[in-house]
Amino acid sequence: MSVIGPSCHLPSETSPGCGRASKSAAPGGKAAGTAVATAVAAAACTACCVLPFTLPAVVLATAGSLIATLDHAHGLITKISIAVVICAWAWIVHQSRKTGLRMRRSVLVAMCAASVLTTTAALWPVLEPAVFHALGIVKKSHKPSAE
């Protein structure tokens, strides 16, 4: 007596093997695949045609709003930067005296660069007219004109 039973046969071209369903072609399978491929191609073409027109506008709008926000935060960020640079110098000098070791050259260079950049940012309202004049940039004034 067979454990498998009489309904299980070896697979052949006309009948599936044990536990396997026969492969039947789904009606309209090729048409559905063609429709999906066409939809994907259409979406890709739309993205390729639309993105070059919309992406620069989106990027510029985002960058413009970010720059405007940073411009309004200039005073606060500059004050925070000054405090951070002063605290960093104090900490480095304190650690150097505490350990008796000299400052590394890379630390000294980085801190000098941070000091110069922070000083430039703090003095920018004073330096701006001179820099713009040297570059030939005329800044429009926002004063109402008397007519």
Tab-separated table of C-alpha atoms in Angstrom:
chain	number	residue	atom	x	y	z
A	1	MET	CA	0.000	0.000	0.000
A	2	SER	CA	1.342	3.451	-0.951
A	3	VAL	CA	1.461	6.230	1.570
A	4	ILE	CA	1.185	8.822	-1.159
A	5	GLY	CA	-1.965	7.360	-2.629
A	6	PRO	CA	-3.122	6.715	-6.144
A	7	SER	CA	-3.637	10.384	-7.099
A	8	CYS	CA	0.051	11.256	-7.001
A	9	HIS	CA	1.917	10.715	-10.263
A	10	LEU	CA	5.313	11.699	-11.509
A	11	PRO	CA	5.208	15.007	-13.377
A	12	SER	CA	4.735	14.865	-17.127
A	13	GLU	CA	3.997	17.358	-19.869
A	14	THR	CA	0.239	16.995	-19.400
A	15	SER	CA	-0.089	16.491	-15.632
A	16	PRO	CA	1.614	18.242	-12.712
A	17	GLY	CA	3.572	16.385	-10.076
A	18	CYS	CA	2.458	15.750	-6.490
A	19	GLY	CA	1.353	18.865	-4.678
A	20	ARG	CA	1.853	21.156	-7.650
A	21	ALA	CA	-0.861	23.028	-9.415
A	22	SER	CA	-0.900	23.044	-13.149
A	23	LYS	CA	0.388	26.158	-14.830
A	24	SER	CA	-2.520	27.770	-16.525
A	25	ALA	CA	-2.086	30.967	-18.424
A	26	ALA	CA	-4.111	33.797	-16.953
A	27	PRO	CA	-6.380	35.310	-19.564
A	28	GLY	CA	-5.177	38.763	-20.568
A	29	GLY	CA	-1.834	38.404	-18.729
A	30	LYS	CA	0.163	39.847	-21.593
A	31	ALA	CA	-2.264	42.732	-22.031
A	32	ALA	CA	-2.094	43.576	-18.313
A	33	GLY	CA	1.698	43.472	-18.364
A	34	THR	CA	1.766	45.724	-21.411
A	35	ALA	CA	-0.620	48.165	-19.737
A	36	VAL	CA	1.524	48.318	-16.585
A	37	ALA	CA	4.702	48.813	-18.634
A	38	THR	CA	3.012	51.592	-20.619
A	39	ALA	CA	1.850	53.318	-17.427
A	40	VAL	CA	5.342	53.155	-15.922
A	41	ALA	CA	6.870	54.512	-19.122
A	42	ALA	CA	4.317	57.346	-19.217
A	43	ALA	CA	5.064	58.251	-15.581
A	44	ALA	CA	8.800	58.239	-16.303
A	45	CYS	CA	8.356	60.448	-19.368
A	46	THR	CA	6.155	62.846	-17.404
A	47	ALA	CA	8.780	63.096	-14.678
A	48	CYS	CA	11.483	63.734	-17.252
A	49	CYS	CA	9.480	66.465	-18.965
A	50	VAL	CA	8.003	68.171	-15.905
A	51	LEU	CA	10.930	68.055	-13.477
A	52	PRO	CA	13.252	70.319	-15.488
A	53	PHE	CA	10.601	73.038	-15.302
A	54	THR	CA	9.404	72.611	-11.728
A	55	LEU	CA	12.532	71.544	-9.848
A	56	PRO	CA	14.497	74.814	-10.255
A	57	ALA	CA	11.514	76.848	-9.084
A	58	VAL	CA	11.053	74.654	-6.021
A	59	VAL	CA	14.771	74.746	-5.186
A	60	LEU	CA	14.993	78.525	-5.583
A	61	ALA	CA	11.877	79.121	-3.494
A	62	THR	CA	13.221	76.905	-0.733
A	63	ALA	CA	16.691	78.447	-0.844
A	64	GLY	CA	15.255	81.967	-0.882
A	65	SER	CA	13.125	81.374	2.178
A	66	LEU	CA	16.049	79.740	3.982
A	67	ILE	CA	18.346	82.666	3.187
A	68	ALA	CA	15.696	85.158	4.323
A	69	THR	CA	15.270	83.265	7.586
A	70	LEU	CA	19.022	83.186	8.167
A	71	ASP	CA	19.271	86.904	7.370
A	72	HIS	CA	16.771	87.700	10.117
A	73	ALA	CA	18.640	85.426	12.544
A	74	HIS	CA	22.044	87.012	11.783
A	75	GLY	CA	22.275	89.004	15.025
A	76	LEU	CA	21.345	86.148	17.338
A	77	ILE	CA	23.518	83.587	15.534
A	78	THR	CA	26.484	85.977	15.577
A	79	LYS	CA	26.128	86.512	19.325
A	80	ILE	CA	25.939	82.755	19.908
A	81	SER	CA	28.996	82.254	17.689
A	82	ILE	CA	30.984	84.850	19.629
A	83	ALA	CA	30.085	83.135	22.909
A	84	VAL	CA	31.048	79.710	21.558
A	85	VAL	CA	34.426	80.911	20.253
A	86	ILE	CA	35.241	82.687	23.530
A	87	CYS	CA	34.253	79.596	25.548
A	88	ALA	CA	36.299	77.353	23.258
A	89	TRP	CA	39.393	79.535	23.632
A	90	ALA	CA	38.927	79.597	27.410
A	91	TRP	CA	38.540	75.812	27.558
A	92	ILE	CA	41.610	75.195	25.379
A	93	VAL	CA	43.767	77.571	27.422
A	94	HIS	CA	42.474	76.026	30.659
A	95	GLN	CA	43.250	72.482	29.461
A	96	SER	CA	46.665	73.542	28.173
A	97	ARG	CA	47.604	75.072	31.549
A	98	LYS	CA	46.092	72.176	33.502
A	99	THR	CA	48.003	69.475	31.606
A	100	GLY	CA	51.128	71.536	30.932
A	101	LEU	CA	51.014	70.592	27.242
A	102	ARG	CA	51.230	72.965	24.312
A	103	MET	CA	48.312	73.426	21.958
A	104	ARG	CA	48.486	71.380	18.787
A	105	ARG	CA	49.037	73.300	15.602
A	106	SER	CA	45.782	71.987	14.070
A	107	VAL	CA	43.793	73.218	17.091
A	108	LEU	CA	45.480	76.602	16.939
A	109	VAL	CA	44.793	76.936	13.184
A	110	ALA	CA	41.145	75.874	13.583
A	111	MET	CA	40.544	78.274	16.454
A	112	CYS	CA	42.232	81.157	14.618
A	113	ALA	CA	40.041	80.480	11.576
A	114	ALA	CA	36.946	80.377	13.783
A	115	SER	CA	37.969	83.647	15.416
A	116	VAL	CA	38.547	85.389	12.072
A	117	LEU	CA	35.242	84.173	10.640
A	118	THR	CA	33.316	85.135	13.782
A	119	THR	CA	34.953	88.571	13.827
A	120	THR	CA	34.075	89.067	10.159
A	121	ALA	CA	30.453	88.073	10.832
A	122	ALA	CA	30.267	90.419	13.814
A	123	LEU	CA	31.752	93.331	11.862
A	124	TRP	CA	29.743	92.651	8.685
A	125	PRO	CA	27.311	95.554	9.203
A	126	VAL	CA	30.346	97.876	9.288
A	127	LEU	CA	32.205	96.112	6.445
A	128	GLU	CA	29.234	95.645	4.114
A	129	PRO	CA	29.153	99.155	2.527
A	130	ALA	CA	32.897	99.080	1.845
A	131	VAL	CA	32.794	95.558	0.384
A	132	PHE	CA	29.788	96.315	-1.812
A	133	HIS	CA	31.393	99.550	-3.022
A	134	ALA	CA	34.655	97.741	-3.847
A	135	LEU	CA	32.744	95.101	-5.817
A	136	GLY	CA	30.682	97.747	-7.623
A	137	ILE	CA	27.396	96.573	-6.149
A	138	VAL	CA	24.807	99.256	-5.560
A	139	LYS	CA	22.457	98.411	-2.753
A	140	LYS	CA	19.000	99.896	-3.078
A	141	SER	CA	17.800	101.773	-0.062
A	142	HIS	CA	14.394	101.065	1.383
A	143	LYS	CA	13.766	104.702	2.324
A	144	PRO	CA	10.622	106.202	0.826
A	145	SER	CA	11.422	108.872	-1.679
A	146	ALA	CA	9.968	112.353	-1.226
A	147	GLU	CA	8.229	113.419	-4.414
